[in-house]
Amino acid sequence: MQAVAKKPSSTEGARMMEIINIDGGGESSSSSSSRLAMMGLESSSPYEMVRQLGSCNAVVVFSMSGCCMSTVVKQLLFGLGVGPTVVELDQHVAGPHIEAVLFDLLGAGGRRQPVPAVFVGGKFLGGVETLMACHINGTLVPLLKDAGALWL
């Protein structure tokens, strides 16, 4: 597996992204292991991985690389100046298991697709509909500021 989590590179601006491998692929094993240890995800369950990523980053987007709604979510956040941590589930070794955790977060209905799934300030915000509704009604920017994702 190649890319699993992406963070914006501080030197390249919010639109350029640095790939962080949390499944061990693509990097030397010592570098990958040390990053996993630092993130606390070395031998985590999918639930724990989602919890850790959600709570340790201001904004996290769980996505599928070919999903148009995931692209909409990422472009909206980038357009606002937010550099979310992006986890592409179709490129992640535990992607199907993480997707099951996201289905559980959606509740008993579970008829909706679990991606994109957005976490802001350690809390599950929802999918594209919720993000767009927050953007339209003016609550998204204050939410992002409170989470430390925007400094304006």
PDB file of C-alpha atoms in Angstrom:
ATOM      1  CA  MET A   1       0.000   0.000   0.000  1.00  0.00           C
ATOM      2  CA  GLN A   2       1.221   3.484  -0.835  1.00  0.00           C
ATOM      3  CA  ALA A   3      -0.465   6.502   0.725  1.00  0.00           C
ATOM      4  CA  VAL A   4      -2.704   6.340   3.715  1.00  0.00           C
ATOM      5  CA  ALA A   5      -2.641   9.671   5.433  1.00  0.00           C
ATOM      6  CA  LYS A   6      -1.768  12.948   3.870  1.00  0.00           C
ATOM      7  CA  LYS A   7      -0.890  16.211   5.532  1.00  0.00           C
ATOM      8  CA  PRO A   8      -0.130  19.510   3.869  1.00  0.00           C
ATOM      9  CA  SER A   9       3.536  20.287   3.718  1.00  0.00           C
ATOM     10  CA  SER A  10       4.217  23.559   5.496  1.00  0.00           C
ATOM     11  CA  THR A  11       6.803  24.541   2.910  1.00  0.00           C
ATOM     12  CA  GLU A  12       4.632  23.892  -0.131  1.00  0.00           C
ATOM     13  CA  GLY A  13       1.361  25.501   0.914  1.00  0.00           C
ATOM     14  CA  ALA A  14      -2.057  24.037   1.668  1.00  0.00           C
ATOM     15  CA  ARG A  15      -2.643  22.561  -1.789  1.00  0.00           C
ATOM     16  CA  MET A  16       0.543  20.468  -1.890  1.00  0.00           C
ATOM     17  CA  MET A  17       0.501  17.374   0.255  1.00  0.00           C
ATOM     18  CA  GLU A  18       3.085  15.245   1.983  1.00  0.00           C
ATOM     19  CA  ILE A  19       2.302  11.541   2.126  1.00  0.00           C
ATOM     20  CA  ILE A  20       2.569   9.839   5.486  1.00  0.00           C
ATOM     21  CA  ASN A  21       2.514   6.064   5.379  1.00  0.00           C
ATOM     22  CA  ILE A  22       1.037   4.552   8.500  1.00  0.00           C
ATOM     23  CA  ASP A  23       0.889   1.011   7.153  1.00  0.00           C
ATOM     24  CA  GLY A  24       4.620   0.616   6.643  1.00  0.00           C
ATOM     25  CA  GLY A  25       4.720   0.785   2.844  1.00  0.00           C
ATOM     26  CA  GLY A  26       6.892   3.126   0.827  1.00  0.00           C
ATOM     27  CA  GLU A  27       9.302   4.208   3.553  1.00  0.00           C
ATOM     28  CA  SER A  28      12.194   2.549   5.256  1.00  0.00           C
ATOM     29  CA  SER A  29      10.906   0.383   8.063  1.00  0.00           C
ATOM     30  CA  SER A  30      12.694   2.341  10.785  1.00  0.00           C
ATOM     31  CA  SER A  31      11.274   5.643   9.559  1.00  0.00           C
ATOM     32  CA  SER A  32       7.797   4.190   9.192  1.00  0.00           C
ATOM     33  CA  SER A  33       7.943   2.489  12.589  1.00  0.00           C
ATOM     34  CA  SER A  34       9.058   5.652  14.320  1.00  0.00           C
ATOM     35  CA  ARG A  35       6.233   7.635  12.697  1.00  0.00           C
ATOM     36  CA  LEU A  36       3.732   4.988  13.755  1.00  0.00           C
ATOM     37  CA  ALA A  37       5.077   5.019  17.283  1.00  0.00           C
ATOM     38  CA  MET A  38       4.902   8.827  17.399  1.00  0.00           C
ATOM     39  CA  MET A  39       1.302   8.733  16.160  1.00  0.00           C
ATOM     40  CA  GLY A  40       0.424   5.926  18.566  1.00  0.00           C
ATOM     41  CA  LEU A  41      -0.968   3.803  15.718  1.00  0.00           C
ATOM     42  CA  GLU A  42       1.629   1.042  15.509  1.00  0.00           C
ATOM     43  CA  SER A  43      -0.673  -1.818  16.448  1.00  0.00           C
ATOM     44  CA  SER A  44      -4.022  -0.088  16.844  1.00  0.00           C
ATOM     45  CA  SER A  45      -7.433  -1.474  16.110  1.00  0.00           C
ATOM     46  CA  PRO A  46      -9.352   0.335  13.341  1.00  0.00           C
ATOM     47  CA  TYR A  47     -11.553   2.003  15.972  1.00  0.00           C
ATOM     48  CA  GLU A  48      -8.495   3.222  17.867  1.00  0.00           C
ATOM     49  CA  MET A  49      -6.901   4.438  14.621  1.00  0.00           C
ATOM     50  CA  VAL A  50      -9.974   6.529  13.799  1.00  0.00           C
ATOM     51  CA  ARG A  51     -10.137   7.876  17.362  1.00  0.00           C
ATOM     52  CA  GLN A  52      -6.426   8.760  17.442  1.00  0.00           C
ATOM     53  CA  LEU A  53      -6.404  10.426  14.031  1.00  0.00           C
ATOM     54  CA  GLY A  54      -9.589  12.335  14.847  1.00  0.00           C
ATOM     55  CA  SER A  55      -8.366  13.581  18.195  1.00  0.00           C
ATOM     56  CA  CYS A  56      -4.747  14.376  17.256  1.00  0.00           C
ATOM     57  CA  ASN A  57      -5.511  16.483  14.168  1.00  0.00           C
ATOM     58  CA  ALA A  58      -7.628  19.613  13.798  1.00  0.00           C
ATOM     59  CA  VAL A  59      -9.404  18.271  10.699  1.00  0.00           C
ATOM     60  CA  VAL A  60      -9.417  14.718   9.335  1.00  0.00           C
ATOM     61  CA  VAL A  61     -11.118  13.559   6.150  1.00  0.00           C
ATOM     62  CA  PHE A  62     -11.618   9.845   5.544  1.00  0.00           C
ATOM     63  CA  SER A  63     -11.939   9.530   1.798  1.00  0.00           C
ATOM     64  CA  MET A  64     -11.827   7.283  -1.250  1.00  0.00           C
ATOM     65  CA  SER A  65      -9.430   8.506  -3.916  1.00  0.00           C
ATOM     66  CA  GLY A  66     -11.959   8.119  -6.748  1.00  0.00           C
ATOM     67  CA  CYS A  67     -14.985   9.503  -4.898  1.00  0.00           C
ATOM     68  CA  CYS A  68     -16.285  12.789  -6.312  1.00  0.00           C
ATOM     69  CA  MET A  69     -17.957  13.781  -3.015  1.00  0.00           C
ATOM     70  CA  SER A  70     -14.649  13.241  -1.206  1.00  0.00           C
ATOM     71  CA  THR A  71     -13.040  15.576  -3.734  1.00  0.00           C
ATOM     72  CA  VAL A  72     -15.734  18.199  -3.046  1.00  0.00           C
ATOM     73  CA  VAL A  73     -15.042  18.015   0.704  1.00  0.00           C
ATOM     74  CA  LYS A  74     -11.267  18.301   0.253  1.00  0.00           C
ATOM     75  CA  GLN A  75     -11.570  21.197  -2.221  1.00  0.00           C
ATOM     76  CA  LEU A  76     -13.920  23.115   0.092  1.00  0.00           C
ATOM     77  CA  LEU A  77     -11.520  22.733   3.020  1.00  0.00           C
ATOM     78  CA  PHE A  78      -8.477  23.630   0.897  1.00  0.00           C
ATOM     79  CA  GLY A  79     -10.365  26.648  -0.473  1.00  0.00           C
ATOM     80  CA  LEU A  80     -10.970  27.877   3.067  1.00  0.00           C
ATOM     81  CA  GLY A  81      -7.257  27.531   3.828  1.00  0.00           C
ATOM     82  CA  VAL A  82      -7.517  24.361   5.881  1.00  0.00           C
ATOM     83  CA  GLY A  83      -4.950  21.598   5.442  1.00  0.00           C
ATOM     84  CA  PRO A  84      -6.792  18.486   6.601  1.00  0.00           C
ATOM     85  CA  THR A  85      -5.234  15.137   7.301  1.00  0.00           C
ATOM     86  CA  VAL A  86      -6.629  12.947   4.524  1.00  0.00           C
ATOM     87  CA  VAL A  87      -6.883   9.166   4.845  1.00  0.00           C
ATOM     88  CA  GLU A  88      -7.601   7.445   1.522  1.00  0.00           C
ATOM     89  CA  LEU A  89      -9.338   4.237   2.580  1.00  0.00           C
ATOM     90  CA  ASP A  90      -8.908   2.534  -0.780  1.00  0.00           C
ATOM     91  CA  GLN A  91      -5.138   2.879  -0.383  1.00  0.00           C
ATOM     92  CA  HIS A  92      -4.986   1.844   3.270  1.00  0.00           C
ATOM     93  CA  VAL A  93      -4.244  -1.669   4.470  1.00  0.00           C
ATOM     94  CA  ALA A  94      -7.025  -1.425   7.101  1.00  0.00           C
ATOM     95  CA  GLY A  95      -9.363   0.564   4.825  1.00  0.00           C
ATOM     96  CA  PRO A  96     -12.318  -1.882   4.910  1.00  0.00           C
ATOM     97  CA  HIS A  97     -12.084  -2.129   8.710  1.00  0.00           C
ATOM     98  CA  ILE A  98     -11.917   1.649   9.114  1.00  0.00           C
ATOM     99  CA  GLU A  99     -14.884   1.942   6.754  1.00  0.00           C
ATOM    100  CA  ALA A 100     -16.842  -0.407   9.062  1.00  0.00           C
ATOM    101  CA  VAL A 101     -16.032   1.865  12.019  1.00  0.00           C
ATOM    102  CA  LEU A 102     -17.312   4.855  10.030  1.00  0.00           C
ATOM    103  CA  PHE A 103     -20.538   2.953   9.225  1.00  0.00           C
ATOM    104  CA  ASP A 104     -20.997   2.447  12.985  1.00  0.00           C
ATOM    105  CA  LEU A 105     -20.555   6.190  13.567  1.00  0.00           C
ATOM    106  CA  LEU A 106     -23.392   6.900  11.123  1.00  0.00           C
ATOM    107  CA  GLY A 107     -25.791   5.088  13.430  1.00  0.00           C
ATOM    108  CA  ALA A 108     -28.455   2.460  12.978  1.00  0.00           C
ATOM    109  CA  GLY A 109     -29.690   3.805   9.612  1.00  0.00           C
ATOM    110  CA  GLY A 110     -26.334   3.220   7.956  1.00  0.00           C
ATOM    111  CA  ARG A 111     -27.833   3.517   4.466  1.00  0.00           C
ATOM    112  CA  ARG A 112     -25.492   6.354   3.540  1.00  0.00           C
ATOM    113  CA  GLN A 113     -21.969   5.872   2.303  1.00  0.00           C
ATOM    114  CA  PRO A 114     -19.424   6.261   5.099  1.00  0.00           C
ATOM    115  CA  VAL A 115     -17.105   8.461   3.014  1.00  0.00           C
ATOM    116  CA  PRO A 116     -16.315  11.211   2.976  1.00  0.00           C
ATOM    117  CA  ALA A 117     -16.285  11.365   6.756  1.00  0.00           C
ATOM    118  CA  VAL A 118     -15.092  14.579   8.372  1.00  0.00           C
ATOM    119  CA  PHE A 119     -13.778  15.035  11.906  1.00  0.00           C
ATOM    120  CA  VAL A 120     -13.255  18.565  13.231  1.00  0.00           C
ATOM    121  CA  GLY A 121     -11.651  19.187  16.597  1.00  0.00           C
ATOM    122  CA  GLY A 122     -11.740  15.505  17.506  1.00  0.00           C
ATOM    123  CA  LYS A 123     -15.491  15.196  16.892  1.00  0.00           C
ATOM    124  CA  PHE A 124     -17.274  13.454  14.062  1.00  0.00           C
ATOM    125  CA  LEU A 125     -18.935  16.192  12.000  1.00  0.00           C
ATOM    126  CA  GLY A 126     -20.439  14.000   9.284  1.00  0.00           C
ATOM    127  CA  GLY A 127     -20.247  13.751   5.535  1.00  0.00           C
ATOM    128  CA  VAL A 128     -20.491  16.103   2.587  1.00  0.00           C
ATOM    129  CA  GLU A 129     -24.096  17.132   3.369  1.00  0.00           C
ATOM    130  CA  THR A 130     -23.263  18.194   6.911  1.00  0.00           C
ATOM    131  CA  LEU A 131     -20.086  19.983   5.863  1.00  0.00           C
ATOM    132  CA  MET A 132     -21.912  21.898   3.115  1.00  0.00           C
ATOM    133  CA  ALA A 133     -24.802  22.759   5.442  1.00  0.00           C
ATOM    134  CA  CYS A 134     -22.335  24.152   7.999  1.00  0.00           C
ATOM    135  CA  HIS A 135     -20.596  26.121   5.262  1.00  0.00           C
ATOM    136  CA  ILE A 136     -23.858  27.580   3.941  1.00  0.00           C
ATOM    137  CA  ASN A 137     -25.279  28.508   7.346  1.00  0.00           C
ATOM    138  CA  GLY A 138     -22.003  30.114   8.443  1.00  0.00           C
ATOM    139  CA  THR A 139     -21.046  27.732  11.245  1.00  0.00           C
ATOM    140  CA  LEU A 140     -18.153  25.971   9.494  1.00  0.00           C
ATOM    141  CA  VAL A 141     -15.527  28.723   9.754  1.00  0.00           C
ATOM    142  CA  PRO A 142     -16.095  29.278  13.512  1.00  0.00           C
ATOM    143  CA  LEU A 143     -15.960  25.505  14.011  1.00  0.00           C
ATOM    144  CA  LEU A 144     -12.646  25.317  12.138  1.00  0.00           C
ATOM    145  CA  LYS A 145     -11.262  28.271  14.138  1.00  0.00           C
ATOM    146  CA  ASP A 146     -12.247  26.623  17.427  1.00  0.00           C
ATOM    147  CA  ALA A 147     -10.484  23.428  16.313  1.00  0.00           C
ATOM    148  CA  GLY A 148      -7.296  25.345  15.486  1.00  0.00           C
ATOM    149  CA  ALA A 149      -7.512  24.648  11.756  1.00  0.00           C
ATOM    150  CA  LEU A 150      -7.861  28.348  10.840  1.00  0.00           C
ATOM    151  CA  TRP A 151      -6.073  31.286  12.358  1.00  0.00           C
ATOM    152  CA  LEU A 152      -7.910  34.152  10.639  1.00  0.00           C
TER     153      LEU A 152
END
